[in-house]
CSV table of C-alpha atoms in Angstrom, one decimal:
chain,number,residue,atom,x,y,z
A,1,UNK,CA,-5.3,12.7,29.2
A,2,UNK,CA,-4.3,13.6,32.6
A,3,UNK,CA,-3.1,11.1,34.6
A,4,UNK,CA,-3.8,8.0,32.3
A,5,UNK,CA,-0.8,9.8,30.5
A,6,UNK,CA,2.1,8.7,32.8
A,7,UNK,CA,0.2,5.1,33.5
A,8,UNK,CA,0.3,4.3,29.6
A,9,UNK,CA,4.4,5.6,29.5
A,10,UNK,CA,5.2,3.8,32.8
A,11,UNK,CA,3.0,0.6,31.2
A,12,UNK,CA,5.3,1.2,27.7
A,13,UNK,CA,7.7,-2.0,26.9
A,14,UNK,CA,11.5,-0.9,27.2
A,15,UNK,CA,12.8,0.4,23.7
A,16,UNK,CA,9.3,1.8,22.8
A,17,UNK,CA,9.0,5.5,22.0
A,18,UNK,CA,7.0,8.6,23.5
A,19,UNK,CA,5.7,11.7,21.1
A,20,UNK,CA,5.5,14.8,23.4
A,21,UNK,CA,2.6,16.3,21.2
A,22,UNK,CA,0.2,18.9,23.3
A,23,UNK,CA,0.5,21.6,20.9
A,24,UNK,CA,-1.7,23.6,23.2
A,25,UNK,CA,-0.3,23.4,26.4
A,26,UNK,CA,1.9,26.7,27.3
A,27,UNK,CA,5.3,26.6,27.3
A,28,UNK,CA,5.6,25.8,31.6
A,29,UNK,CA,3.1,23.2,31.2
A,30,UNK,CA,5.3,21.4,28.2
A,31,UNK,CA,9.1,21.6,29.6
A,32,UNK,CA,7.1,20.4,32.7
A,33,UNK,CA,5.7,17.7,31.0
A,34,UNK,CA,9.3,17.2,29.3
A,35,UNK,CA,11.3,16.8,32.2
A,36,UNK,CA,9.3,14.1,33.7
A,37,UNK,CA,8.9,12.4,30.3
A,38,UNK,CA,12.6,12.4,30.0
A,39,UNK,CA,13.0,10.8,33.6
A,40,UNK,CA,10.7,8.3,32.6
A,41,UNK,CA,12.9,7.4,29.5
A,42,UNK,CA,15.8,7.2,30.7
A,43,UNK,CA,15.1,5.0,33.5
A,44,UNK,CA,12.7,2.9,31.0
A,45,UNK,CA,15.1,2.9,27.8
A,46,UNK,CA,12.4,4.6,25.9
A,47,UNK,CA,12.7,7.2,22.9
A,48,UNK,CA,11.4,10.3,23.7
A,49,UNK,CA,10.4,12.6,20.9
A,50,UNK,CA,9.4,16.3,20.9
A,51,UNK,CA,6.7,17.5,18.4
A,52,UNK,CA,5.9,20.9,16.9
A,53,UNK,CA,7.7,23.5,18.7
A,54,UNK,CA,11.3,23.0,20.1
A,55,UNK,CA,10.2,22.7,24.0
A,56,UNK,CA,14.0,23.8,24.7
A,57,UNK,CA,14.1,26.9,23.2
A,58,UNK,CA,10.4,27.6,22.1
A,59,UNK,CA,11.2,28.2,18.0
A,60,UNK,CA,9.3,26.7,15.8
A,61,UNK,CA,10.4,23.5,14.4
A,62,UNK,CA,8.6,23.2,10.8
A,63,UNK,CA,7.8,19.9,9.5
A,64,UNK,CA,9.7,17.8,12.2
A,65,UNK,CA,9.0,16.0,15.1
A,66,UNK,CA,12.5,16.1,16.8
A,67,UNK,CA,15.5,14.9,17.5
A,68,UNK,CA,16.5,11.8,19.6
A,69,UNK,CA,20.1,11.2,20.2
A,70,UNK,CA,21.0,13.1,17.2
A,71,UNK,CA,18.3,11.4,15.1
A,72,UNK,CA,15.9,13.5,13.0
A,73,UNK,CA,12.2,12.5,12.9
A,74,UNK,CA,9.2,13.8,10.7
A,75,UNK,CA,5.6,13.2,9.9
A,76,UNK,CA,4.7,12.3,7.0
A,77,UNK,CA,1.4,12.1,5.2
A,78,UNK,CA,2.5,11.3,1.3
A,79,UNK,CA,5.3,9.8,-0.7
A,80,UNK,CA,6.4,13.2,-1.6
A,81,UNK,CA,6.5,14.1,1.7
A,82,UNK,CA,8.3,11.0,3.0
A,83,UNK,CA,11.1,11.5,0.3
A,84,UNK,CA,11.5,15.4,1.2
A,85,UNK,CA,11.8,14.5,4.8
A,86,UNK,CA,14.8,11.9,3.9
A,87,UNK,CA,16.0,14.5,1.8
A,88,UNK,CA,16.1,16.9,5.0
A,89,UNK,CA,18.0,14.0,7.2
A,90,UNK,CA,15.0,12.3,8.5
A,91,UNK,CA,16.3,9.0,10.0
A,92,UNK,CA,12.6,8.3,11.6
A,93,UNK,CA,9.6,8.8,9.6
A,94,UNK,CA,5.9,8.6,11.3
A,95,UNK,CA,3.3,7.9,8.6
A,96,UNK,CA,-0.2,8.6,9.5
A,97,UNK,CA,-3.1,8.5,9.6
A,98,UNK,CA,-3.4,5.0,8.4
A,99,UNK,CA,-6.5,4.3,10.3
A,100,UNK,CA,-9.5,6.8,11.1
A,101,UNK,CA,-8.7,8.3,14.7
A,102,UNK,CA,-9.9,10.2,17.5
A,103,UNK,CA,-6.9,12.5,17.7
A,104,UNK,CA,-7.8,14.1,14.2
A,105,UNK,CA,-11.4,13.5,13.4
A,106,UNK,CA,-12.6,13.7,9.5
A,107,UNK,CA,-9.1,13.5,8.6
A,108,UNK,CA,-9.2,11.4,5.6
A,109,UNK,CA,-7.3,7.9,6.8
A,110,UNK,CA,-4.8,6.1,4.0
A,111,UNK,CA,-5.3,2.8,4.9
A,112,UNK,CA,-2.9,-0.1,4.3
A,113,UNK,CA,-2.6,-0.2,0.5
A,114,UNK,CA,-1.7,3.4,0.2
A,115,UNK,CA,0.5,3.4,3.3
A,116,UNK,CA,2.5,0.2,1.5
A,117,UNK,CA,2.7,2.3,-1.8
A,118,UNK,CA,3.9,5.4,0.0
A,119,UNK,CA,6.4,3.9,1.6
A,120,UNK,CA,7.7,1.4,-0.5
A,121,UNK,CA,11.8,1.3,-1.3
A,122,UNK,CA,12.3,3.9,1.5
A,123,UNK,CA,15.4,3.3,3.2
A,124,UNK,CA,14.5,4.5,6.9
A,125,UNK,CA,12.1,2.9,9.2
A,126,UNK,CA,8.6,4.1,9.1
A,127,UNK,CA,6.4,4.3,11.9
A,128,UNK,CA,2.4,4.0,11.7
A,129,UNK,CA,0.1,6.6,13.4
A,130,UNK,CA,-3.7,6.8,13.3
A,131,UNK,CA,-5.8,4.1,14.7
A,132,UNK,CA,-3.5,1.9,14.9
A,133,UNK,CA,-3.1,-1.5,17.9
A,134,UNK,CA,-0.8,-4.4,17.5
A,135,UNK,CA,-3.6,-6.6,15.3
A,136,UNK,CA,-3.0,-3.8,12.9
A,137,UNK,CA,0.8,-3.1,12.8
A,138,UNK,CA,1.1,-7.3,12.6
A,139,UNK,CA,-0.7,-6.6,9.1
A,140,UNK,CA,1.4,-4.0,8.2
A,141,UNK,CA,4.8,-5.4,9.0
A,142,UNK,CA,5.2,-7.2,5.7
A,143,UNK,CA,4.7,-4.0,3.5
A,144,UNK,CA,8.1,-3.2,5.5
A,145,UNK,CA,6.1,-0.9,8.4
A,146,UNK,CA,8.8,-1.1,11.1
A,147,UNK,CA,6.6,0.1,14.4
A,148,UNK,CA,3.2,1.6,15.4
A,149,UNK,CA,1.8,4.0,18.0
A,150,UNK,CA,-1.2,4.8,19.2
A,151,UNK,CA,-2.9,6.8,22.3
A,152,UNK,CA,-6.0,5.0,23.2
A,153,UNK,CA,-4.6,1.4,22.8
A,154,UNK,CA,-2.3,2.4,25.2
A,155,UNK,CA,-4.8,4.2,27.6
A,156,UNK,CA,-6.9,1.1,27.2
A,157,UNK,CA,-4.2,-1.2,28.2
A,158,UNK,CA,-3.7,0.0,31.6
A,159,UNK,CA,-7.3,0.4,32.2
A,160,UNK,CA,-8.4,3.6,31.5
A,161,UNK,CA,-11.6,3.5,28.9
A,162,UNK,CA,-11.5,5.8,25.7
């Protein structure tokens, strides 16, 4: 994403969130990105979640995205994973991919119906990922989807084509 990342992050509405993924970046690069993102997150009151490796000590954090002020988050792709994540203490779930997405080409999408069945009755907020934009989120809201996240939808908003 390059500089588009920073443009997109600074354009997010207050109270939004950022997930630092960048799995292939070396530890020093990821640490530098985390430090810069943290400064922006504090200033703009954004939630910052670190996915994959724990960027502070380099250990693997399997099956979790991270902690934000003590809240464990988890990526889920099925109802079984969602229930397991909640039992493990997750306070926020990232369900994906709801729609086909450039970041995971070829991965089968859940679609709105399977997403709705997957999250029905869960008592933690669910964020929809994968091919999301605001119109799609509005269609999912009645199912209980708390919010949405995306990559291309935000970079396109700040003038960067996808």
